[in-house]
């Protein structure tokens, strides 16, 4: 997606060989015009999939999910990150380990908001090692709903996330795929 790649080149900060900071439009401040275009692009890519719900993880997944859901005419649900859920009923939950942050989060979604009749599109801001996406996939499985695919705003193609998802047969659509962050420079994967 051209506008997104442009924005990444203009405003992204390469913090290291593996981390890109995009606080000015995605992770802290949000650019609503770009976010609307992101929603339109996801909706376009998944328009024939019969999606009934968009699922994401708080907090940075919410903006692109809302715009996508608006475009598709459905609702969006965000999984919450909480510490202990052992005594709470009526939740789907999954453990998500972050290799980046070296911490584990239990994420959860109320059973009220996803049911087995749903066709779910999962959206997230970043795909790195795929652990958040797998946790959301786990929640979709628990609900008995159908997972239609996963939409990612920025994929770090040099990390393992995509392979983990594709080996489970999951369709992954990323709007910008980064091949390398070497030498303080963003290099995108060539599009076919
Ligand atoms: P994974 O889910 O793909 O395995 O990713 P990982 O554990 O590495 O990611 C942990 C958090 O860091 C996630 O945000 C993820 O979006 C974010 N992240 C991973 N790589 C990058 C990067 O290169 N740049 C930026 N800006 N973020 C990255 P989170 O903890 O869920 O936070 P939130 O922003 O959604 O609140
Ligand atoms: Na994030
Ligand atoms: Na995220």
GROMACS .gro file of C-alpha atoms and ligand atoms in nm:
model
  230
    1UNK     CA    1   0.000   0.000   0.000
    2UNK     CA    2   0.172   0.308  -0.135
    3UNK     CA    3   0.047   0.575   0.106
    4UNK     CA    4   0.148   0.361   0.404
    5UNK     CA    5   0.497   0.289   0.273
    6UNK     CA    6   0.539   0.657   0.202
    7UNK     CA    7   0.443   0.741   0.558
    8UNK     CA    8   0.682   0.480   0.697
    9UNK     CA    9   0.969   0.627   0.495
   10UNK     CA   10   0.879   0.984   0.591
   11UNK     CA   11   0.803   0.938   0.960
   12UNK     CA   12   0.931   0.598   1.074
   13UNK     CA   13   1.237   0.577   1.299
   14UNK     CA   14   1.459   0.274   1.277
   15UNK     CA   15   1.551   0.207   1.640
   16UNK     CA   16   1.759  -0.104   1.574
   17UNK     CA   17   1.798  -0.380   1.315
   18UNK     CA   18   1.470  -0.524   1.437
   19UNK     CA   19   1.253  -0.239   1.568
   20UNK     CA   20   1.075   0.035   1.377
   21UNK     CA   21   0.915   0.321   1.568
   22UNK     CA   22   0.599   0.462   1.413
   23UNK     CA   23   0.454   0.661   1.700
   24UNK     CA   24   0.359   0.959   1.483
   25UNK     CA   25   0.079   0.779   1.297
   26UNK     CA   26   0.014   0.431   1.441
   27UNK     CA   27   0.137   0.356   1.794
   28UNK     CA   28   0.084   0.681   1.981
   29UNK     CA   29  -0.054   0.960   1.766
   30UNK     CA   30  -0.295   0.832   1.501
   31UNK     CA   31  -0.337   0.971   1.152
   32UNK     CA   32  -0.709   0.924   1.082
   33UNK     CA   33  -0.683   0.988   0.709
   34UNK     CA   34  -0.418   0.721   0.666
   35UNK     CA   35  -0.611   0.494   0.903
   36UNK     CA   36  -0.922   0.531   0.688
   37UNK     CA   37  -0.722   0.433   0.380
   38UNK     CA   38  -0.587   0.134   0.570
   39UNK     CA   39  -0.942   0.029   0.656
   40UNK     CA   40  -1.046   0.064   0.293
   41UNK     CA   41  -0.753  -0.145   0.177
   42UNK     CA   42  -0.824  -0.430   0.421
   43UNK     CA   43  -1.194  -0.418   0.334
   44UNK     CA   44  -1.108  -0.436  -0.036
   45UNK     CA   45  -0.877  -0.735   0.011
   46UNK     CA   46  -1.131  -0.929   0.218
   47UNK     CA   47  -1.453  -0.803   0.059
   48UNK     CA   48  -1.568  -1.142  -0.075
   49UNK     CA   49  -1.497  -1.334   0.246
   50UNK     CA   50  -1.831  -1.277   0.419
   51UNK     CA   51  -1.673  -1.124   0.728
   52UNK     CA   52  -1.909  -1.066   1.019
   53UNK     CA   53  -1.659  -0.949   1.282
   54UNK     CA   54  -1.316  -0.790   1.305
   55UNK     CA   55  -1.101  -0.901   1.600
   56UNK     CA   56  -0.791  -0.728   1.730
   57UNK     CA   57  -0.579  -0.680   2.042
   58UNK     CA   58  -0.561  -0.359   2.243
   59UNK     CA   59  -0.427  -0.098   2.203
   60UNK     CA   60  -0.264  -0.027   1.868
   61UNK     CA   61  -0.478  -0.273   1.675
   62UNK     CA   62  -0.794  -0.084   1.757
   63UNK     CA   63  -0.763   0.207   1.515
   64UNK     CA   64  -0.707   0.002   1.197
   65UNK     CA   65  -0.973  -0.245   1.312
   66UNK     CA   66  -1.236   0.022   1.364
   67UNK     CA   67  -1.173   0.167   1.019
   68UNK     CA   68  -1.185  -0.178   0.859
   69UNK     CA   69  -1.505  -0.272   1.041
   70UNK     CA   70  -1.666   0.058   0.945
   71UNK     CA   71  -1.582  -0.008   0.582
   72UNK     CA   72  -1.715  -0.367   0.599
   73UNK     CA   73  -2.028  -0.266   0.790
   74UNK     CA   74  -1.959  -0.497   1.086
   75UNK     CA   75  -1.847  -0.459   1.448
   76UNK     CA   76  -1.501  -0.492   1.588
   77UNK     CA   77  -1.393  -0.651   1.917
   78UNK     CA   78  -1.060  -0.601   2.087
   79UNK     CA   79  -0.907  -0.862   2.310
   80UNK     CA   80  -0.804  -0.723   2.645
   81UNK     CA   81  -0.471  -0.783   2.814
   82UNK     CA   82  -0.513  -0.884   3.175
   83UNK     CA   83  -0.309  -1.053   3.440
   84UNK     CA   84  -0.525  -1.317   3.603
   85UNK     CA   85  -0.848  -1.450   3.465
   86UNK     CA   86  -0.863  -1.778   3.648
   87UNK     CA   87  -1.175  -1.692   3.844
   88UNK     CA   88  -1.371  -1.520   3.571
   89UNK     CA   89  -1.629  -1.706   3.362
   90UNK     CA   90  -1.756  -1.638   3.015
   91UNK     CA   91  -1.426  -1.552   2.854
   92UNK     CA   92  -1.218  -1.698   2.578
   93UNK     CA   93  -0.855  -1.649   2.674
   94UNK     CA   94  -0.508  -1.722   2.545
   95UNK     CA   95  -0.152  -1.675   2.660
   96UNK     CA   96   0.062  -1.447   2.443
   97UNK     CA   97   0.437  -1.445   2.496
   98UNK     CA   98   0.630  -1.148   2.359
   99UNK     CA   99   0.987  -1.228   2.256
  100UNK     CA  100   1.044  -0.853   2.217
  101UNK     CA  101   0.922  -0.760   2.565
  102UNK     CA  102   1.009  -1.095   2.730
  103UNK     CA  103   0.677  -1.104   2.908
  104UNK     CA  104   0.361  -1.301   2.888
  105UNK     CA  105   0.011  -1.156   2.872
  106UNK     CA  106  -0.316  -1.334   2.908
  107UNK     CA  107  -0.555  -1.193   2.651
  108UNK     CA  108  -0.929  -1.237   2.668
  109UNK     CA  109  -1.255  -1.176   2.485
  110UNK     CA  110  -1.605  -1.211   2.626
  111UNK     CA  111  -1.800  -1.503   2.484
  112UNK     CA  112  -2.079  -1.254   2.418
  113UNK     CA  113  -1.901  -1.097   2.126
  114UNK     CA  114  -1.785  -1.386   1.908
  115UNK     CA  115  -1.996  -1.690   1.831
  116UNK     CA  116  -1.963  -1.996   1.610
  117UNK     CA  117  -2.166  -1.831   1.334
  118UNK     CA  118  -1.906  -1.557   1.290
  119UNK     CA  119  -1.656  -1.521   1.006
  120UNK     CA  120  -1.371  -1.340   1.172
  121UNK     CA  121  -1.101  -1.118   1.027
  122UNK     CA  122  -0.810  -1.064   1.267
  123UNK     CA  123  -0.627  -0.732   1.237
  124UNK     CA  124  -0.308  -0.615   1.408
  125UNK     CA  125  -0.068  -0.326   1.373
  126UNK     CA  126   0.256  -0.529   1.361
  127UNK     CA  127   0.349  -0.884   1.272
  128UNK     CA  128   0.681  -0.982   1.427
  129UNK     CA  129   0.701  -1.332   1.574
  130UNK     CA  130   0.331  -1.392   1.532
  131UNK     CA  131   0.253  -1.461   1.895
  132UNK     CA  132  -0.026  -1.204   1.923
  133UNK     CA  133  -0.181  -1.328   1.599
  134UNK     CA  134  -0.163  -1.689   1.721
  135UNK     CA  135  -0.327  -1.592   2.049
  136UNK     CA  136  -0.612  -1.426   1.859
  137UNK     CA  137  -0.638  -1.733   1.634
  138UNK     CA  138  -0.665  -1.947   1.945
  139UNK     CA  139  -0.954  -1.731   2.068
  140UNK     CA  140  -1.135  -1.764   1.733
  141UNK     CA  141  -1.093  -2.144   1.757
  142UNK     CA  142  -1.236  -2.151   2.110
  143UNK     CA  143  -1.543  -1.962   1.989
  144UNK     CA  144  -1.607  -2.209   1.709
  145UNK     CA  145  -1.613  -1.921   1.459
  146UNK     CA  146  -1.437  -1.934   1.121
  147UNK     CA  147  -1.109  -1.748   1.082
  148UNK     CA  148  -1.112  -1.583   0.740
  149UNK     CA  149  -0.762  -1.441   0.757
  150UNK     CA  150  -0.526  -1.198   0.923
  151UNK     CA  151  -0.467  -0.840   0.815
  152UNK     CA  152  -0.144  -0.675   0.926
  153UNK     CA  153  -0.055  -0.308   0.886
  154UNK     CA  154   0.325  -0.354   0.905
  155UNK     CA  155   0.489  -0.693   0.872
  156UNK     CA  156   0.852  -0.747   0.960
  157UNK     CA  157   0.923  -1.004   0.693
  158UNK     CA  158   1.258  -1.099   0.846
  159UNK     CA  159   1.089  -1.238   1.156
  160UNK     CA  160   0.905  -1.565   1.192
  161UNK     CA  161   0.540  -1.457   1.218
  162UNK     CA  162   0.419  -1.519   0.864
  163UNK     CA  163   0.569  -1.869   0.844
  164UNK     CA  164   0.400  -1.971   1.170
  165UNK     CA  165   0.063  -1.851   1.047
  166UNK     CA  166   0.092  -1.989   0.694
  167UNK     CA  167   0.193  -2.332   0.819
  168UNK     CA  168  -0.147  -2.337   0.988
  169UNK     CA  169  -0.311  -2.256   0.654
  170UNK     CA  170  -0.402  -1.900   0.752
  171UNK     CA  171  -0.429  -1.628   0.487
  172UNK     CA  172  -0.207  -1.332   0.580
  173UNK     CA  173  -0.249  -0.992   0.410
  174UNK     CA  174   0.007  -0.726   0.505
  175UNK     CA  175  -0.013  -0.369   0.377
  176UNK     CA  176   0.362  -0.309   0.407
  177UNK     CA  177   0.625  -0.581   0.433
  178UNK     CA  178   0.967  -0.480   0.558
  179UNK     CA  179   1.257  -0.685   0.434
  180UNK     CA  180   1.527  -0.519   0.638
  181UNK     CA  181   1.598  -0.245   0.889
  182UNK     CA  182   1.975  -0.273   0.845
  183UNK     CA  183   2.193   0.042   0.843
  184UNK     CA  184   1.913   0.252   0.989
  185UNK     CA  185   1.719   0.215   0.666
  186UNK     CA  186   1.378   0.069   0.585
  187UNK     CA  187   1.380  -0.166   0.288
  188UNK     CA  188   1.046  -0.303   0.168
  189UNK     CA  189   0.991  -0.637   0.009
  190UNK     CA  190   0.944  -0.606  -0.365
  191UNK     CA  191   0.583  -0.650  -0.465
  192UNK     CA  192   0.504  -0.884  -0.750
  193LIG     P1  193   0.444  -1.083   1.795
  193LIG     O1  194   0.311  -1.071   1.859
  193LIG     O2  195   0.438  -1.075   1.644
  193LIG     O3  196   0.518  -1.206   1.842
  193LIG     O4  197   0.526  -0.956   1.835
  193LIG     P2  198   0.609  -0.910   1.964
  193LIG     O5  199   0.579  -0.997   2.079
  193LIG     O6  200   0.747  -0.892   1.917
  193LIG     O7  201   0.541  -0.769   1.987
  193LIG     C1  202   0.514  -0.714   2.115
  193LIG     C2  203   0.461  -0.575   2.099
  193LIG     O8  204   0.554  -0.498   2.024
  193LIG     C3  205   0.330  -0.560   2.022
  193LIG     O9  206   0.266  -0.444   2.068
  193LIG     C4  207   0.378  -0.538   1.879
  193LIG    O10  208   0.280  -0.473   1.800
  193LIG     C5  209   0.496  -0.451   1.902
  193LIG     N1  210   0.602  -0.456   1.801
  193LIG     C6  211   0.675  -0.563   1.758
  193LIG     N2  212   0.770  -0.523   1.673
  193LIG     C7  213   0.756  -0.388   1.660
  193LIG     C8  214   0.827  -0.288   1.587
  193LIG    O11  215   0.923  -0.313   1.512
  193LIG     N3  216   0.783  -0.162   1.602
  193LIG     C9  217   0.677  -0.128   1.682
  193LIG     N4  218   0.643   0.001   1.687
  193LIG     N5  219   0.609  -0.218   1.754
  193LIG    C10  220   0.650  -0.346   1.742
  193LIG     P3  221   0.185  -0.441   2.203
  193LIG    O12  222   0.272  -0.472   2.319
  193LIG    O13  223   0.069  -0.534   2.185
  193LIG    O14  224   0.144  -0.294   2.221
  193LIG     P4  225   0.030  -0.199   2.165
  193LIG    O15  226   0.105  -0.102   2.077
  193LIG    O16  227  -0.068  -0.277   2.084
  193LIG    O17  228  -0.030  -0.140   2.283
  194LIG    NA1  229   0.204  -0.241   1.899
  195LIG    NA1  230  -0.011  -0.476   1.849
   0.00000   0.00000   0.00000
